[in-house]
GROMACS .gro file of C-alpha atoms in nm:
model
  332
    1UNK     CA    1   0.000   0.000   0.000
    2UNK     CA    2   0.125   0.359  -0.133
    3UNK     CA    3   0.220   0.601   0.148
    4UNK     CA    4   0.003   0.905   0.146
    5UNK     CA    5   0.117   1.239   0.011
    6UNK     CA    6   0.247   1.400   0.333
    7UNK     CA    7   0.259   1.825   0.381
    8UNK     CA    8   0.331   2.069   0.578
    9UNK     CA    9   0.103   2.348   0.707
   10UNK     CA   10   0.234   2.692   0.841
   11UNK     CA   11  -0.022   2.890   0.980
   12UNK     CA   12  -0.252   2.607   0.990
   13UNK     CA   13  -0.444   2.755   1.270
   14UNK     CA   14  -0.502   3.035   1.071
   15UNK     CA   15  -0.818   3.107   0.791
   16UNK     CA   16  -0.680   3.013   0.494
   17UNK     CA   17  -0.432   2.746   0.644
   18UNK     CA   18  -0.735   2.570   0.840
   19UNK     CA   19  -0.928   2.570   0.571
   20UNK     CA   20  -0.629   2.418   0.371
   21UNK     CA   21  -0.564   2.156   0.620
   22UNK     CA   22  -0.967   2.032   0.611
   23UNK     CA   23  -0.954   1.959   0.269
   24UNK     CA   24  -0.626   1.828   0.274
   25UNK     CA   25  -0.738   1.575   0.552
   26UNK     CA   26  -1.074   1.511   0.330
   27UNK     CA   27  -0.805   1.339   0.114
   28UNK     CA   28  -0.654   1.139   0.354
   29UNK     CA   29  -0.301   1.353   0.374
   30UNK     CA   30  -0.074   1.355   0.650
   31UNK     CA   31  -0.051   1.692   0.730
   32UNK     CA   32   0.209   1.831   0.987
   33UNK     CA   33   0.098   2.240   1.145
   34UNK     CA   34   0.307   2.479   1.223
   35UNK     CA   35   0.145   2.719   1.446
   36UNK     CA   36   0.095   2.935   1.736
   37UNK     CA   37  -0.214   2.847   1.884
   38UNK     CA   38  -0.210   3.132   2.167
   39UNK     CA   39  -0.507   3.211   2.398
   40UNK     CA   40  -0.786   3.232   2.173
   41UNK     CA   41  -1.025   2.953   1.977
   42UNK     CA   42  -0.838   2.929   1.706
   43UNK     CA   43  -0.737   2.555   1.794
   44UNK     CA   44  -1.121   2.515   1.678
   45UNK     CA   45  -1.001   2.614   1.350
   46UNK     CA   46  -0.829   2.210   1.349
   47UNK     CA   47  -1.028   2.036   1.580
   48UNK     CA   48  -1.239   1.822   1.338
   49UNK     CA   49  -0.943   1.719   1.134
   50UNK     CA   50  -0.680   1.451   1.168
   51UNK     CA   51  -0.327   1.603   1.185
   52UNK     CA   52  -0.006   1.422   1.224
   53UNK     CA   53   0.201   1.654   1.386
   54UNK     CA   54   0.168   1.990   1.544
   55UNK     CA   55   0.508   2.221   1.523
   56UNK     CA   56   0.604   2.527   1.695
   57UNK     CA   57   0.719   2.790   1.478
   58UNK     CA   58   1.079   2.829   1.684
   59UNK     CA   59   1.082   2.454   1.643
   60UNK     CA   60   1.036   2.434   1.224
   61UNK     CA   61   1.391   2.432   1.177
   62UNK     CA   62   1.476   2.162   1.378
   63UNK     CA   63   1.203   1.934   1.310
   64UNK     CA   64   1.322   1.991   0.902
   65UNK     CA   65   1.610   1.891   0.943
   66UNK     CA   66   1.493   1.575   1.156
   67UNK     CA   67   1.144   1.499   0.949
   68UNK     CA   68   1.152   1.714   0.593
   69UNK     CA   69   1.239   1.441   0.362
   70UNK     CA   70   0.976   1.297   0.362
   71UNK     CA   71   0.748   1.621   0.231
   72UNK     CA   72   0.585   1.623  -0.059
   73UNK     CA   73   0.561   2.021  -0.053
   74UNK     CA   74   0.539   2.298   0.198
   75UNK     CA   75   0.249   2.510   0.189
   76UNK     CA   76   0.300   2.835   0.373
   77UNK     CA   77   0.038   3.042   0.487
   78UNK     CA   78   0.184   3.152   0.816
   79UNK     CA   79   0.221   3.547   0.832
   80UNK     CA   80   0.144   3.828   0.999
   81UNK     CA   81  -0.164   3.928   0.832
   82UNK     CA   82  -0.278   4.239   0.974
   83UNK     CA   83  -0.242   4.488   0.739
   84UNK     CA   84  -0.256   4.794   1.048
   85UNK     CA   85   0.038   4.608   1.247
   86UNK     CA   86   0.325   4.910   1.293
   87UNK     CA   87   0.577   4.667   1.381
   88UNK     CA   88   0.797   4.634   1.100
   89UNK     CA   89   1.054   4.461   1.243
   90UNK     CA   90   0.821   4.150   1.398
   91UNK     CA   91   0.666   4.193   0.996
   92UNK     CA   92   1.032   4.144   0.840
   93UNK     CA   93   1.083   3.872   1.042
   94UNK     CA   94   0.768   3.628   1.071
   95UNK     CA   95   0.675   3.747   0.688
   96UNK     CA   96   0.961   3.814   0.460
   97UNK     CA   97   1.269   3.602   0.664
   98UNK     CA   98   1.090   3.324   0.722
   99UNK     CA   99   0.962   3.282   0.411
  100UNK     CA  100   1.301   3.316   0.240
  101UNK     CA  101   1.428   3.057   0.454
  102UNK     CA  102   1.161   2.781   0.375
  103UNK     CA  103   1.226   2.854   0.019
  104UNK     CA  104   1.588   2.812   0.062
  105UNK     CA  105   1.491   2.493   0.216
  106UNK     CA  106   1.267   2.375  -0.054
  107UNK     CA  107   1.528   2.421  -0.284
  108UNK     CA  108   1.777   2.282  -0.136
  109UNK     CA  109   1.595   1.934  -0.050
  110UNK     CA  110   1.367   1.976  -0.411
  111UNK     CA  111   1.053   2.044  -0.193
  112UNK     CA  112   0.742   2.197  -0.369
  113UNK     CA  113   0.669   2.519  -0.209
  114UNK     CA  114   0.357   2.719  -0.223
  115UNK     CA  115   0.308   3.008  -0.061
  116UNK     CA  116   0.062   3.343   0.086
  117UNK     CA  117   0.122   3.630  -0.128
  118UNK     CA  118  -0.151   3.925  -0.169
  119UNK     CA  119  -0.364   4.132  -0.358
  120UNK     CA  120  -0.171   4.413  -0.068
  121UNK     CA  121   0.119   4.420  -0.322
  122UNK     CA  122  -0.085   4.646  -0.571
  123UNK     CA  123  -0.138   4.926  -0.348
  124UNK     CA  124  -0.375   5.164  -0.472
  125UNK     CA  125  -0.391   4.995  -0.752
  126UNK     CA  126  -0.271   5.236  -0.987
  127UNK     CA  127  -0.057   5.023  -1.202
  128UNK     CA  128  -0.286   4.768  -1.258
  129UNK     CA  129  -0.384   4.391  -1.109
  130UNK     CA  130  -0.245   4.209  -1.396
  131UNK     CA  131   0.006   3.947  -1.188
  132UNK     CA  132   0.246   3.967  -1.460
  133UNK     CA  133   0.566   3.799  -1.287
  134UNK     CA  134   0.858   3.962  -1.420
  135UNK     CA  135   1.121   4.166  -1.210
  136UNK     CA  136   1.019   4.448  -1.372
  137UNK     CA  137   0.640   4.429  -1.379
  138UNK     CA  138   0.690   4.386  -0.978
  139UNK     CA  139   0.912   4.674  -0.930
  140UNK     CA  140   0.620   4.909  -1.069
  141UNK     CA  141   0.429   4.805  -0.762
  142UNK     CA  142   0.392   5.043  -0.474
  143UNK     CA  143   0.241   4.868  -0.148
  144UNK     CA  144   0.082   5.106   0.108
  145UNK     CA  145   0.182   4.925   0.466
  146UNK     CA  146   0.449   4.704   0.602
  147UNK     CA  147   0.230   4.414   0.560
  148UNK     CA  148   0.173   4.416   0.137
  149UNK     CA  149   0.530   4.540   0.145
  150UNK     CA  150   0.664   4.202   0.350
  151UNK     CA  151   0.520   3.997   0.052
  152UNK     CA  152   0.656   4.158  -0.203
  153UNK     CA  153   0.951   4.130  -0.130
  154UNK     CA  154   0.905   3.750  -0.122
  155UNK     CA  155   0.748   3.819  -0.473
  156UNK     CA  156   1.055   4.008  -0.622
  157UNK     CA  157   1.325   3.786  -0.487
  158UNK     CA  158   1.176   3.497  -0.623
  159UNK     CA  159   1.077   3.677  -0.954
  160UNK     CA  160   1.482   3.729  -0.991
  161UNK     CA  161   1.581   3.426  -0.861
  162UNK     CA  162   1.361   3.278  -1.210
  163UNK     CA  163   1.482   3.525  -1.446
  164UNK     CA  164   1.847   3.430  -1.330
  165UNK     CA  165   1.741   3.060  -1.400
  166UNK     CA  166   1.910   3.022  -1.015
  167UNK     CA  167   1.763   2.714  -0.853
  168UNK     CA  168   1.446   2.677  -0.705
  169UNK     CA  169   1.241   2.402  -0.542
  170UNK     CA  170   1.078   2.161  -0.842
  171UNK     CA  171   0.777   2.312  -0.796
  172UNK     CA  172   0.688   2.713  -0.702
  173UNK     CA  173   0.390   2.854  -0.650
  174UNK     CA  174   0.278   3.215  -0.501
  175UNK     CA  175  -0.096   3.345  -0.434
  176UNK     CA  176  -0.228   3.672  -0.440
  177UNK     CA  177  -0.532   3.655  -0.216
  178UNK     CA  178  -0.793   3.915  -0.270
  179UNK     CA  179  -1.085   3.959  -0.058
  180UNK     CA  180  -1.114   3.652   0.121
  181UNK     CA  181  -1.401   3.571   0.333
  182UNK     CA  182  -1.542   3.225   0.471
  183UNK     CA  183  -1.569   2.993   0.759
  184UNK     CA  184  -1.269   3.000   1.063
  185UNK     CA  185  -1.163   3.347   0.994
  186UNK     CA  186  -1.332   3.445   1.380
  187UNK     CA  187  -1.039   3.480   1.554
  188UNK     CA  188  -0.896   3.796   1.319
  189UNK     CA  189  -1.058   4.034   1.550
  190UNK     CA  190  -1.085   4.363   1.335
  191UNK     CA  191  -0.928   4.192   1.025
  192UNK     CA  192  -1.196   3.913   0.964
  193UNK     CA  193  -1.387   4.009   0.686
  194UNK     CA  194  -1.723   4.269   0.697
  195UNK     CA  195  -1.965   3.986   0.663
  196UNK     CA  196  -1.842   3.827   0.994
  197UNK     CA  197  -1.813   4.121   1.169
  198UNK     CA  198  -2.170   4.280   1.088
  199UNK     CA  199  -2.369   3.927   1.099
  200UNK     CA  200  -2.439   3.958   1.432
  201UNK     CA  201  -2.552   4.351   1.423
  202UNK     CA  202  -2.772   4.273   1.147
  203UNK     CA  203  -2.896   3.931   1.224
  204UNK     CA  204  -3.035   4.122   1.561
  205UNK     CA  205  -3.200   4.404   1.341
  206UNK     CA  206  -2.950   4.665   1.371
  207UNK     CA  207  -2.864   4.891   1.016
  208UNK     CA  208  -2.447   4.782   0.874
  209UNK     CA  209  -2.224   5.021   0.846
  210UNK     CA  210  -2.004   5.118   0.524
  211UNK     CA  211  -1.807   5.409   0.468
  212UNK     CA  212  -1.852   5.736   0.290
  213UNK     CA  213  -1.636   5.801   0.000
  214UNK     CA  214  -1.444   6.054  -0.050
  215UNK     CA  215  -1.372   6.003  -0.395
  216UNK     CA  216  -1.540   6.174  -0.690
  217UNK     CA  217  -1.692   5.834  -0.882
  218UNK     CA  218  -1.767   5.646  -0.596
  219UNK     CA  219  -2.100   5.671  -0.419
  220UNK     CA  220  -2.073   5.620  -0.076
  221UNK     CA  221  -2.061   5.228  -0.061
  222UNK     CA  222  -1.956   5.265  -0.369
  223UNK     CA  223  -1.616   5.155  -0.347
  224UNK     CA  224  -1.504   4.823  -0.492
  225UNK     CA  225  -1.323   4.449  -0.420
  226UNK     CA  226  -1.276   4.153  -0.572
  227UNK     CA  227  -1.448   3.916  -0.292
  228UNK     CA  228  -1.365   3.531  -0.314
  229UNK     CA  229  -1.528   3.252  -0.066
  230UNK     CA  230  -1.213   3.077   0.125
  231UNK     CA  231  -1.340   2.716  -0.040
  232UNK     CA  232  -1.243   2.885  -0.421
  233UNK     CA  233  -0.904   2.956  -0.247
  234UNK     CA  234  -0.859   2.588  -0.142
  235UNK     CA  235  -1.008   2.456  -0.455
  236UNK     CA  236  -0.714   2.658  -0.659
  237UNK     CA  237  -0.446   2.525  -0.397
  238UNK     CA  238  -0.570   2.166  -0.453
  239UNK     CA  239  -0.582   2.154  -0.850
  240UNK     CA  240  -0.183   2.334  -0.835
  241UNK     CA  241  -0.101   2.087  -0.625
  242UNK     CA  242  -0.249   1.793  -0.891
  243UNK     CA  243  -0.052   1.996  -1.150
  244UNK     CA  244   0.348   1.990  -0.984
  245UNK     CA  245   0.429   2.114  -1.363
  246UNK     CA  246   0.268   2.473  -1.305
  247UNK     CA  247   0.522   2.762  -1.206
  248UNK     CA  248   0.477   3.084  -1.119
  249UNK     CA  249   0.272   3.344  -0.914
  250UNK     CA  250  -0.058   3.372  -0.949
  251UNK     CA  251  -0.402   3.658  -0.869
  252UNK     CA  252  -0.641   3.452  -0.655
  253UNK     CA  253  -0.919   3.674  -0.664
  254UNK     CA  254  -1.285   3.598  -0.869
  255UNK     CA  255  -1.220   3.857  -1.158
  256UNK     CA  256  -1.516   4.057  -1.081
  257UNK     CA  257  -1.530   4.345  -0.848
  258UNK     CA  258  -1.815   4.402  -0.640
  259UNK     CA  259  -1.928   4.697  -0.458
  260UNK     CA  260  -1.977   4.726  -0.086
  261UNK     CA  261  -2.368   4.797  -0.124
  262UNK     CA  262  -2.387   4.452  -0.281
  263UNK     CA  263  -2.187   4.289  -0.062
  264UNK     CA  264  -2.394   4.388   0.231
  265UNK     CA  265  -2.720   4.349   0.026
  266UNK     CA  266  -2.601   3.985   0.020
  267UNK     CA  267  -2.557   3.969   0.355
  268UNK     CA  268  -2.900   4.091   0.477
  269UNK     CA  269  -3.079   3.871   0.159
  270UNK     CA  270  -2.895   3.552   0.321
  271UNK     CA  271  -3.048   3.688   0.703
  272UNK     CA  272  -3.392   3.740   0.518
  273UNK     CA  273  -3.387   4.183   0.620
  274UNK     CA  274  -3.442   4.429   0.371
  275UNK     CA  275  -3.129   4.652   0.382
  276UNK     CA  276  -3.039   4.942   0.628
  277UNK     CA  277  -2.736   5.102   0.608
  278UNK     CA  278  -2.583   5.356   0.773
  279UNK     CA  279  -2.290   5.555   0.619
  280UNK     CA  280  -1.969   5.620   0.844
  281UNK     CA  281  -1.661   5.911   0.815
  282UNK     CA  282  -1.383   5.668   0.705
  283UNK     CA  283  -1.117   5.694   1.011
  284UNK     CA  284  -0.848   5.941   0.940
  285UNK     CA  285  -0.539   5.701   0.971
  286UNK     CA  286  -0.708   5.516   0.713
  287UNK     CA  287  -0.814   5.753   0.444
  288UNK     CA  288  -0.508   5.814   0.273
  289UNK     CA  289  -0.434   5.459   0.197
  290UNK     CA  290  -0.751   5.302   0.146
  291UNK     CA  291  -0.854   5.119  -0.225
  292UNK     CA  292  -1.088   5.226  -0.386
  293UNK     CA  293  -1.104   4.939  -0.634
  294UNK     CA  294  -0.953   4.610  -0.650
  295UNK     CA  295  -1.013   4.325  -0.973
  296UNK     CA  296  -0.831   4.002  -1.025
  297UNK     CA  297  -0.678   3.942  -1.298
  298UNK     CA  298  -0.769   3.585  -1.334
  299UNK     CA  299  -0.612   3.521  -1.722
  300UNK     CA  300  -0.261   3.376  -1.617
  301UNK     CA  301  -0.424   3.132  -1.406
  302UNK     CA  302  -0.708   3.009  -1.681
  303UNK     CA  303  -0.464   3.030  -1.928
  304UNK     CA  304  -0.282   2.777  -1.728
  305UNK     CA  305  -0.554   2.577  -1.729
  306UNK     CA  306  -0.796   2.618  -1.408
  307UNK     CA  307  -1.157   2.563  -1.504
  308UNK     CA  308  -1.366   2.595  -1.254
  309UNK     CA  309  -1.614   2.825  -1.174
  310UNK     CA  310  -1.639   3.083  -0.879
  311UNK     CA  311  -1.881   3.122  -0.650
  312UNK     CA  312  -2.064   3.403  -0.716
  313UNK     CA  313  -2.061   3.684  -0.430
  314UNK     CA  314  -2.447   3.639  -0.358
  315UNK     CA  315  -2.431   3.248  -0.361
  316UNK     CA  316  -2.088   3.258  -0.139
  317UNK     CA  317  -2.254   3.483   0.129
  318UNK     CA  318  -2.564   3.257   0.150
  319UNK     CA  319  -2.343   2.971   0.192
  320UNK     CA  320  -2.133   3.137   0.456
  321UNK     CA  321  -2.435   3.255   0.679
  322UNK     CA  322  -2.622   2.902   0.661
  323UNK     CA  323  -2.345   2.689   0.685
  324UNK     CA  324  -2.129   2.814   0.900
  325UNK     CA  325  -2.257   3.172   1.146
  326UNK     CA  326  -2.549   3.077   1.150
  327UNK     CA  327  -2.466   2.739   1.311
  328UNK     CA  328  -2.440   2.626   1.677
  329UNK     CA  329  -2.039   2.526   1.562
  330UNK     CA  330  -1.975   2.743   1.288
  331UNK     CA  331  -1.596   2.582   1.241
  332UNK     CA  332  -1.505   2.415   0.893
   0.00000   0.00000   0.00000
């Protein structure tokens, strides 16, 4: 009998990683975590799945060297996500050192690597969201905060490293997440996304709250992302990983932007409430940063061959409220 394909998890605790490691145990993977699991729930996020090891971050190095060879890839999804954290230094460390380091790894041992990126990179979007991967493409990319900045400078290093031909593990693979949204996200705090914080205002009868813009163009709730359910994400992850031939970095977004207004009009169809919103000032600290707009580029990834369909923003929501926050254990 054939071993099973064995992985490892960092930031398995996490929202994307937990969800990662569900479906990965659905297939009957031995999956090793590497995570903090601190003082909150977030240890929900893994208690309905088998796991076959669980790794402090401190300790990855170590337990490599003891345990990597027999990895079929490393998926890395551990990072400091919040895009508000000031501490650059903690940022450099957990998002762009580490990360460097499990690539060198991956190369070194011929490892498959796949890892976080995000849709932070593009900043205000300016130059585009086309996820052309070229050194040069990248370095017309302005992030606005430490956090889109940590990844891409994971992005550009490994964008040379490829147009150098230098090594690099068998397989490579970076994501840039857009709006992600979906089950086990409910330990973020203030960075889940707006649907889980407002279901419980609006569930109770209370109005949600957007923010005015102050952009000429943009109606207040007006402004614009690219939402994508957290299953799409892990769909993607699972096809790239049946596919060891496909390269590169790649937009993980839907390809359609959607507005705020119909996001939350989603969100009180799936509660059964007509809508009542309330418009907010957008906080200072925020305004001069904020985007506006944000659309996937989805063409690189099609043209390489993904098929699938994505949920659609009003079928995503409906599945997110009856599945999961609406439930008495609303954990994937």
């Amino acid at each position: 009998m054939s071993r099973p394909p064995s992985y490892l998890v960092t930031g398995a605790a996490g929202f994307i990683g937990s969800n990662l490691v569900a479906a990965l145990a659905e297939r009957g993977a031995d999956i090793t975590v590497c995570d903090w699991l601190g003082q909150d729930a977030r240890w929900r996020n893994l208690a309905k799945h088998e796991i076959a090891g669980l790794v402090p971050p401190e300790q990855l190095s170590e337990w490599l060297d003891g345990n990597g060879g027999a990895l079929d890839a490393v998926l890395h999804m551990g990072a400091i996500s919040a895009t508000d954290e000031s501490d650059v230094e903690l940022i450099a460390t957990r998002n762009v050192r580490a990360s460097l380091e499990l690539l060198q790894w991956c190369t070194r041992t011929a490892t498959r690597f796949l890892y976080a990126s995000s849709a932070a990179t593009y900043g205000d979007g300016s130059a585009g969201f086309d996820d052309e991967f070229s050194p040069a493409a990248l370095a017309r990319l302005q992030p606005l905060n430490a956090y889109g900045w940590s990844k891409h400078v994971v992005d550009r290093r490994i964008a040379r490293l490829a147009e150098r031909r230098e090594a690099l593990p068998p397989q490579w693979l970076g994501l840039k997440f857009f709006n992600v949204y979906g089950p086990n996200e409910y330990h973020k705090g203030p960075m889940r996304s707006w649907i889980a914080k407002s279901y419980q205002a609006v569930r109770s009868g209370e109005p949600a709250r957007l923010f005015r813009s102050h952009r000429t163009g943009y109606p207040d709730g007006g402004q614009q992302r690219d939402f994508i359910h957290v299953r799409d994400c892990v769909e993607v992850i699972l096809w790239m990983l049946d596919h060891p031939e496909i390269c590169g970095v790649f937009n993980l977004g839907t390809g359609r932007a959607r507005s705020w207004l119909e996001l939350a009009g989603a969100l009180f169809a799936a509660i059964g409430r007509d809508p009542v919103i309330d418009f907010v000032s957008m906080p200072t600290e925020l305004a001069d940063h904020y985007q506006y707009f944000t659309e996937a580029r989805m063409g690189r990834l099609r043209a390489a061959g993904y098929d699938r369909a994505f949920l659609p923003l009003e079928l995503g929501i409906r599945d997110y409220v009856e599945t999961y926050l609406s439930a008495r254990d609303p954990y994937r």
